[in-house]
Amino acid sequence: MSAHVIADDAEALVVAASLAAEFRAGASARDTERRLPRAELDRLSVSGLLAVTVPADHGGADVSAGTLAEIFRLLGSADGSLAQIPQSHFAYANVIGRQGTPEQRKFFFAELLAGRRFGNAQSEAGGKHVQDIRTRLEPRPDGSYVLTGVKHYSTGALFADWIPVLARAEGDRLHVAYVPSDAPGLTVVDDWDGLGQRTTASGTVRLDGVPVPGDRVLPHHLTFEGPQLHGAVAQLLHCAIDAGIAAGALAEAAEFVRTRSRPWFESGVETAAEDPLLIQRFGELALEVRASEALLREAARSVDAARADLTDDTAAEASLAVAAAKVQAARAAVEVSSALFEVSGARSALNSLNLHRHWRDARTHTLHDPTRWKIQHLGRFVLNGTRPPRHGLL
């Protein structure tokens, strides 16, 4: 695959806006038919968008967190499933920048610039909690490893060239093994049946004695031994997807009311768009969307500030700013995508229109991690000055 190399933030945003407009046109049909977006992901790869965080000294654009968040917001406004697929791609590209050796960075950044895609094999089912990782990396005498385990919710794995696998090695310490998708013993199962984000193919990855060279393993546990932005960046992208879903739902609701809704007979107006009660409700929903976008931008600025001067204090501020943005964006996505039916009327509930995809995508995506714990950490900091934990989910 030959990929374009994006030069800077401005070009990245132009490309993202263009692709979002292109992807929006087929989003409903892809969801209805559960048609997996292989062609659309190839377009993302060829466009160069998937390599925009590659550092400048490796030939990349090294875009700001604000630009990366806006890319995801634009994609999320077009297709809440498609936007979710590359989220882990960027999270695990970030691990390479943080923990990779010079040789590993050189190799994998070249892969990204060539349009290669990272998937995700992180979460597991059946454990005590989300961080109860049981997948094992067993060392061999020659310095390589054998990887064994089962992963679930593996968004992006079905479409990936490389599948980063979160596993425990010596001393139960977390590592990431970067495994090629055609590795022997690796199986990706398309068994995702979520009510929303239907085309993410977030299914199962089985790892049955997968051989892994030693130079394809990174010590992820080191990420959390000092101030870090791994969690803040990953959560910022989740936040951007939610904000995008909210904006997309609001835009589709407005278009429906302008072109297809009938005014309530008591309103005394000729069109639904003139109904003062509907105008009031759209204003309320617009406030929710604007608030989510404003907090997203503020969070991205905090992440960029921490990147420039990474300390315990700046990392904590970035995590808290992202937490606040994520709470608001999640609320906006669920509320606006539900209110779409309230403002549009009975016709909008027709299954053939598939307007419910916005709510299904919002409801599914906002279950990734509980916002109630983000509020907890905000409150702990305000009252007691307690910095948020370094567990990678905040």
Coordinates of C-alpha atoms in Angstrom, one line a residue:
M1 CA 0.0 0.0 0.0
S2 CA 1.3 3.4 -0.9
A3 CA 0.1 6.2 1.4
H4 CA 0.3 10.0 1.1
V5 CA 2.3 11.7 3.8
I6 CA 0.5 14.6 5.4
A7 CA 2.6 17.7 5.9
D8 CA 1.0 19.5 8.8
D9 CA -2.0 20.1 11.0
A10 CA -3.8 22.3 8.4
E11 CA -3.6 19.6 5.7
A12 CA -4.7 16.9 8.2
L13 CA -7.9 18.8 9.0
V14 CA -8.7 19.4 5.3
V15 CA -8.2 15.7 4.6
A16 CA -10.3 14.7 7.6
A17 CA -13.2 17.0 6.6
S18 CA -13.2 15.7 3.1
L19 CA -13.2 12.0 4.1
A20 CA -15.9 12.6 6.8
A21 CA -18.2 14.1 4.1
E22 CA -17.5 11.1 1.9
F23 CA -18.1 8.5 4.7
R24 CA -21.3 10.2 5.9
A25 CA -23.1 9.4 2.7
G26 CA -22.9 5.6 3.2
A27 CA -23.0 5.4 7.0
S28 CA -26.6 4.4 7.3
A29 CA -26.4 1.7 4.7
R30 CA -23.2 0.3 6.2
D31 CA -25.0 0.1 9.6
T32 CA -28.2 -1.4 8.3
E33 CA -26.4 -4.1 6.2
R34 CA -23.5 -4.5 8.7
R35 CA -21.2 -3.9 5.8
L36 CA -17.7 -3.7 7.2
P37 CA -15.9 -0.6 6.1
R38 CA -12.8 -2.1 4.6
A39 CA -12.8 0.2 1.6
E40 CA -13.3 3.3 3.9
L41 CA -10.4 2.2 6.1
D42 CA -8.2 1.8 3.0
R43 CA -9.1 5.3 2.1
L44 CA -8.0 6.4 5.6
S45 CA -4.7 4.6 5.2
V46 CA -4.0 6.0 1.7
S47 CA -4.9 9.5 2.8
G48 CA -2.1 9.6 5.4
L49 CA -4.4 10.4 8.3
L50 CA -3.4 7.3 10.2
A51 CA 0.2 8.5 10.4
V52 CA -0.3 12.1 11.5
T53 CA 1.2 11.5 14.9
V54 CA 4.5 10.2 13.6
P55 CA 7.2 12.5 14.9
A56 CA 8.7 15.0 12.6
D57 CA 12.2 13.5 12.9
H58 CA 10.8 10.3 11.4
G59 CA 9.1 12.1 8.6
G60 CA 5.6 12.6 10.1
A61 CA 3.4 15.7 10.7
D62 CA 3.4 15.2 14.5
V63 CA 0.1 17.0 14.8
S64 CA -1.2 18.5 18.0
A65 CA -3.6 16.8 20.3
G66 CA -6.2 19.4 19.2
T67 CA -5.8 18.4 15.6
L68 CA -6.1 14.7 16.4
A69 CA -9.2 15.3 18.5
E70 CA -10.8 17.3 15.7
I71 CA -10.0 14.5 13.2
F72 CA -11.9 12.1 15.4
R73 CA -14.7 14.5 16.0
L74 CA -15.2 15.0 12.3
L75 CA -15.2 11.2 11.6
G76 CA -17.5 10.6 14.6
S77 CA -20.0 13.1 13.2
A78 CA -20.1 11.1 10.0
D79 CA -20.0 7.5 11.2
G80 CA -19.8 6.6 14.9
S81 CA -18.6 3.1 14.0
L82 CA -15.9 4.0 11.6
A83 CA -14.5 6.6 13.9
Q84 CA -14.0 4.1 16.7
I85 CA -11.9 1.7 14.6
P86 CA -8.6 3.8 14.5
Q87 CA -8.8 4.9 18.2
S88 CA -6.6 2.0 19.4
H89 CA -4.3 2.5 16.4
F90 CA -3.3 5.9 17.8
A91 CA -3.1 4.7 21.4
Y92 CA -0.6 2.0 20.5
A93 CA 1.3 4.3 18.1
N94 CA 1.7 6.4 21.2
V95 CA 3.2 3.5 23.1
I96 CA 5.9 3.1 20.5
G97 CA 6.8 6.8 20.8
R98 CA 7.0 6.5 24.6
Q99 CA 8.6 3.0 25.1
G100 CA 10.1 1.9 21.8
T101 CA 13.8 1.6 21.2
P102 CA 15.3 3.7 18.4
E103 CA 15.2 0.7 16.2
Q104 CA 11.6 -0.1 17.0
R105 CA 10.5 3.5 16.4
K106 CA 12.3 3.5 13.1
F107 CA 10.6 0.3 12.0
F108 CA 7.1 1.0 13.2
F109 CA 6.9 4.7 12.2
A110 CA 7.9 3.6 8.7
E111 CA 5.0 1.1 8.8
L112 CA 2.6 3.9 9.8
L113 CA 3.8 6.2 7.1
A114 CA 3.3 3.4 4.6
G115 CA -0.4 3.2 5.6
R116 CA -0.2 0.1 7.8
R117 CA -2.9 -0.2 10.5
F118 CA -2.7 -1.2 14.2
G119 CA -5.6 -3.0 15.7
N120 CA -6.2 -3.8 19.3
A121 CA -6.2 -6.9 21.5
Q122 CA -6.5 -5.5 25.0
S123 CA -9.6 -6.3 26.9
E124 CA -10.5 -9.7 28.3
A125 CA -13.8 -11.2 29.5
G126 CA -14.4 -13.1 32.7
G127 CA -11.8 -11.5 34.9
K128 CA -12.4 -9.6 38.2
H129 CA -12.1 -6.2 36.4
V130 CA -10.9 -4.5 33.3
Q131 CA -7.3 -4.6 34.4
D132 CA -7.2 -8.3 35.2
I133 CA -5.1 -9.3 32.2
R134 CA -4.3 -13.0 32.0
T135 CA -2.8 -13.2 28.5
R136 CA 0.8 -14.4 28.9
L137 CA 4.1 -13.7 27.2
E138 CA 6.4 -16.6 28.0
P139 CA 10.1 -16.0 27.3
R140 CA 12.1 -18.5 25.3
P141 CA 15.8 -19.1 25.6
D142 CA 16.6 -17.3 22.3
G143 CA 15.0 -14.0 23.6
S144 CA 11.7 -14.4 21.8
Y145 CA 8.3 -15.0 23.4
V146 CA 5.3 -17.3 23.0
L147 CA 1.9 -15.5 23.4
T148 CA -1.2 -17.2 24.7
G149 CA -4.6 -15.9 25.6
V150 CA -8.1 -14.8 24.5
K151 CA -9.1 -11.1 23.9
H152 CA -12.5 -9.6 23.5
Y153 CA -13.8 -6.2 22.2
S154 CA -10.9 -6.2 19.8
T155 CA -11.8 -3.2 17.8
G156 CA -9.8 -2.8 14.6
A157 CA -8.1 -6.2 14.8
L158 CA -10.1 -7.6 11.8
F159 CA -8.8 -4.8 9.6
A160 CA -5.3 -4.5 11.0
D161 CA -1.8 -5.2 9.6
W162 CA -0.4 -5.3 13.2
I163 CA -2.3 -6.3 16.3
P164 CA -0.9 -4.9 19.5
V165 CA -1.6 -7.4 22.3
L166 CA -1.6 -6.4 26.0
A167 CA -0.1 -9.2 28.0
R168 CA 1.8 -10.0 31.2
A169 CA 5.4 -11.2 31.1
E170 CA 8.1 -11.7 33.8
G171 CA 7.0 -10.5 37.2
D172 CA 3.4 -10.1 35.9
R173 CA 4.4 -6.8 34.3
L174 CA 2.4 -5.4 31.4
H175 CA 3.9 -5.5 28.0
V176 CA 2.6 -4.9 24.5
A177 CA 3.4 -7.4 21.8
Y178 CA 3.0 -6.1 18.2
V179 CA 1.9 -9.2 16.2
P180 CA 1.4 -9.3 12.5
S181 CA -2.2 -10.2 11.6
D182 CA -1.1 -13.3 9.7
A183 CA 1.1 -14.7 12.5
P184 CA 0.7 -18.5 13.1
G185 CA -1.6 -19.3 16.1
L186 CA -3.5 -15.9 15.8
T187 CA -7.2 -16.0 14.9
V188 CA -9.5 -13.0 14.6
V189 CA -13.2 -13.9 15.0
D190 CA -15.8 -11.5 13.7
D191 CA -18.4 -12.3 16.4
W192 CA -19.3 -8.7 17.5
D193 CA -23.0 -8.3 17.9
G194 CA -23.4 -5.0 19.7
L195 CA -26.6 -3.1 19.4
G196 CA -24.5 -0.1 18.2
Q197 CA -21.2 0.5 16.5
R198 CA -22.2 -2.5 14.4
T199 CA -19.4 -2.3 11.9
T200 CA -16.5 -2.0 14.2
A201 CA -16.0 -5.8 14.2
S202 CA -15.0 -5.6 17.8
G203 CA -14.9 -9.3 18.2
T204 CA -12.5 -12.0 19.6
V205 CA -8.8 -12.5 19.1
R206 CA -7.4 -16.0 20.0
L207 CA -3.7 -16.4 20.7
D208 CA -2.6 -20.0 20.7
G209 CA 1.1 -20.2 21.1
V210 CA 1.8 -17.2 18.9
P211 CA 5.6 -16.7 18.3
V212 CA 6.8 -13.2 18.9
P213 CA 10.3 -11.9 18.3
G214 CA 11.9 -10.1 21.2
D215 CA 12.1 -6.8 19.2
R216 CA 8.3 -6.7 18.8
V217 CA 7.7 -6.5 22.5
L218 CA 7.6 -3.2 24.4
P219 CA 7.6 -2.7 28.3
H220 CA 4.2 -1.0 28.7
H221 CA 4.5 -1.1 32.5
L222 CA 7.1 1.6 32.3
T223 CA 4.6 4.0 30.9
F224 CA 2.9 4.3 34.3
E225 CA 6.0 4.7 36.5
G226 CA 6.1 8.5 35.9
P227 CA 3.9 11.3 34.6
Q228 CA 2.3 10.1 31.4
L229 CA -0.4 11.0 28.8
H230 CA -1.2 7.6 27.6
G231 CA -4.6 7.6 29.2
A232 CA -5.4 11.2 28.5
V233 CA -4.7 10.9 24.8
A234 CA -6.7 7.6 24.5
Q235 CA -9.6 9.1 26.4
L236 CA -9.4 12.4 24.4
L237 CA -10.2 10.4 21.3
H238 CA -13.1 8.6 22.9
C239 CA -14.4 12.0 23.9
A240 CA -14.0 13.3 20.4
I241 CA -16.0 10.4 19.0
D242 CA -18.9 11.1 21.5
A243 CA -18.8 14.8 20.6
G244 CA -18.9 13.9 16.9
I245 CA -21.9 11.6 17.4
A246 CA -23.8 14.3 19.2
A247 CA -23.1 16.9 16.5
G248 CA -24.0 14.4 13.7
A249 CA -27.3 13.5 15.5
L250 CA -28.2 17.2 15.9
A251 CA -27.5 18.0 12.3
E252 CA -29.6 15.1 11.1
A253 CA -32.4 16.0 13.4
A254 CA -32.4 19.6 12.1
E255 CA -32.4 18.5 8.5
F256 CA -35.3 16.1 9.2
V257 CA -37.4 18.8 11.0
R258 CA -36.7 21.3 8.2
T259 CA -37.6 18.9 5.4
R260 CA -39.9 16.2 6.7
S261 CA -41.6 17.0 10.0
R262 CA -45.1 18.5 10.2
P263 CA -45.9 21.3 12.7
W264 CA -48.1 20.5 15.6
F265 CA -51.6 21.8 14.8
E266 CA -51.8 24.0 18.0
S267 CA -48.6 25.8 17.0
G268 CA -50.2 28.0 14.4
V269 CA -47.2 28.0 12.2
E270 CA -46.7 26.7 8.6
T271 CA -43.6 24.6 9.2
A272 CA -42.2 22.5 12.0
A273 CA -39.0 24.6 11.9
E274 CA -41.1 27.7 12.9
D275 CA -42.5 26.0 16.0
P276 CA -41.3 28.0 19.0
L277 CA -41.2 25.0 21.3
L278 CA -39.1 23.1 18.8
I279 CA -36.8 26.1 18.4
Q280 CA -36.4 26.2 22.2
R281 CA -35.5 22.5 22.3
F282 CA -33.0 22.8 19.5
G283 CA -31.4 25.6 21.3
E284 CA -31.0 23.5 24.4
L285 CA -29.5 20.6 22.4
A286 CA -27.1 23.0 20.6
L287 CA -25.9 24.1 24.0
E288 CA -25.1 20.5 24.9
V289 CA -23.1 20.1 21.7
R290 CA -21.3 23.4 22.0
A291 CA -20.3 22.6 25.6
S292 CA -19.0 19.2 24.6
E293 CA -16.9 20.7 21.8
A294 CA -15.6 23.5 24.0
L295 CA -14.5 21.1 26.7
L296 CA -13.0 18.9 24.1
R297 CA -10.9 21.8 22.8
E298 CA -9.9 22.8 26.3
A299 CA -8.9 19.2 27.1
A300 CA -6.8 19.0 23.9
R301 CA -5.0 22.2 24.9
S302 CA -4.2 20.7 28.3
V303 CA -2.8 17.6 26.6
D304 CA -0.6 19.7 24.3
A305 CA 0.6 21.8 27.2
A306 CA 1.6 18.7 29.1
R307 CA 3.4 17.3 26.1
A308 CA 5.5 20.4 26.0
D309 CA 6.3 20.3 29.7
L310 CA 5.5 16.9 31.2
T311 CA 5.3 16.9 35.0
D312 CA 3.1 15.3 37.6
D313 CA 1.1 18.5 37.7
T314 CA 0.6 19.0 34.0
A315 CA -0.2 15.3 33.5
A316 CA -2.8 15.5 36.2
E317 CA -4.3 18.7 34.7
A318 CA -4.5 17.0 31.3
S319 CA -6.2 13.9 32.7
L320 CA -8.7 16.0 34.7
A321 CA -9.5 18.2 31.7
V322 CA -10.1 15.1 29.5
A323 CA -12.2 13.6 32.2
A324 CA -14.5 16.6 32.3
A325 CA -14.7 16.7 28.6
K326 CA -15.6 13.0 28.4
V327 CA -18.4 13.3 30.9
Q328 CA -20.0 16.2 29.0
A329 CA -19.5 14.6 25.6
A330 CA -21.0 11.3 26.7
R331 CA -24.0 13.1 28.1
A332 CA -24.5 15.1 25.0
A333 CA -24.2 12.1 22.7
V334 CA -26.8 10.1 24.5
E335 CA -29.2 13.1 25.1
V336 CA -29.0 14.5 21.6
S337 CA -29.3 11.2 19.8
S338 CA -32.4 10.3 22.0
A339 CA -33.9 13.8 21.6
L340 CA -33.7 13.4 17.8
F341 CA -37.0 11.5 18.0
E342 CA -38.6 13.9 20.4
V343 CA -38.1 16.8 18.0
S344 CA -38.6 15.0 14.7
G345 CA -41.9 13.3 15.5
A346 CA -43.4 9.8 14.9
R347 CA -42.1 9.4 11.4
S348 CA -38.5 9.5 12.6
A349 CA -39.0 6.2 14.4
L350 CA -39.4 4.3 11.1
N351 CA -36.8 1.5 11.1
S352 CA -36.2 2.1 7.4
L353 CA -34.8 5.6 8.1
N354 CA -32.3 4.1 10.6
L355 CA -32.1 7.4 12.6
H356 CA -31.7 5.2 15.7
R357 CA -28.2 4.4 14.6
H358 CA -27.0 7.6 16.3
W359 CA -28.5 6.6 19.7
R360 CA -27.3 3.0 19.3
D361 CA -23.7 4.2 18.5
A362 CA -23.8 6.7 21.4
R363 CA -25.2 4.3 23.9
T364 CA -22.7 1.6 23.0
H365 CA -19.6 3.8 22.8
T366 CA -20.3 5.6 26.1
L367 CA -20.2 2.3 27.9
H368 CA -16.4 2.0 27.4
D369 CA -15.7 3.4 30.9
P370 CA -17.9 4.8 33.5
T371 CA -18.2 8.6 33.7
R372 CA -19.2 8.3 37.3
W373 CA -15.5 7.5 38.2
K374 CA -14.3 10.5 36.2
I375 CA -16.6 12.7 38.3
Q376 CA -15.1 11.1 41.4
H377 CA -11.6 12.0 40.4
L378 CA -12.6 15.5 39.6
G379 CA -14.2 15.9 43.0
R380 CA -11.2 14.3 44.8
F381 CA -8.9 16.8 43.2
V382 CA -11.1 19.8 43.9
L383 CA -11.7 18.9 47.6
N384 CA -8.4 17.3 48.6
G385 CA -5.9 18.0 45.8
T386 CA -5.6 14.3 45.0
R387 CA -4.1 13.7 41.6
P388 CA -5.8 11.2 39.3
P389 CA -4.3 7.7 39.2
R390 CA -1.9 6.6 36.5
H391 CA -3.8 3.6 35.3
G392 CA -4.2 4.6 31.7
L393 CA -8.0 4.9 31.7
L394 CA -8.1 8.6 32.7

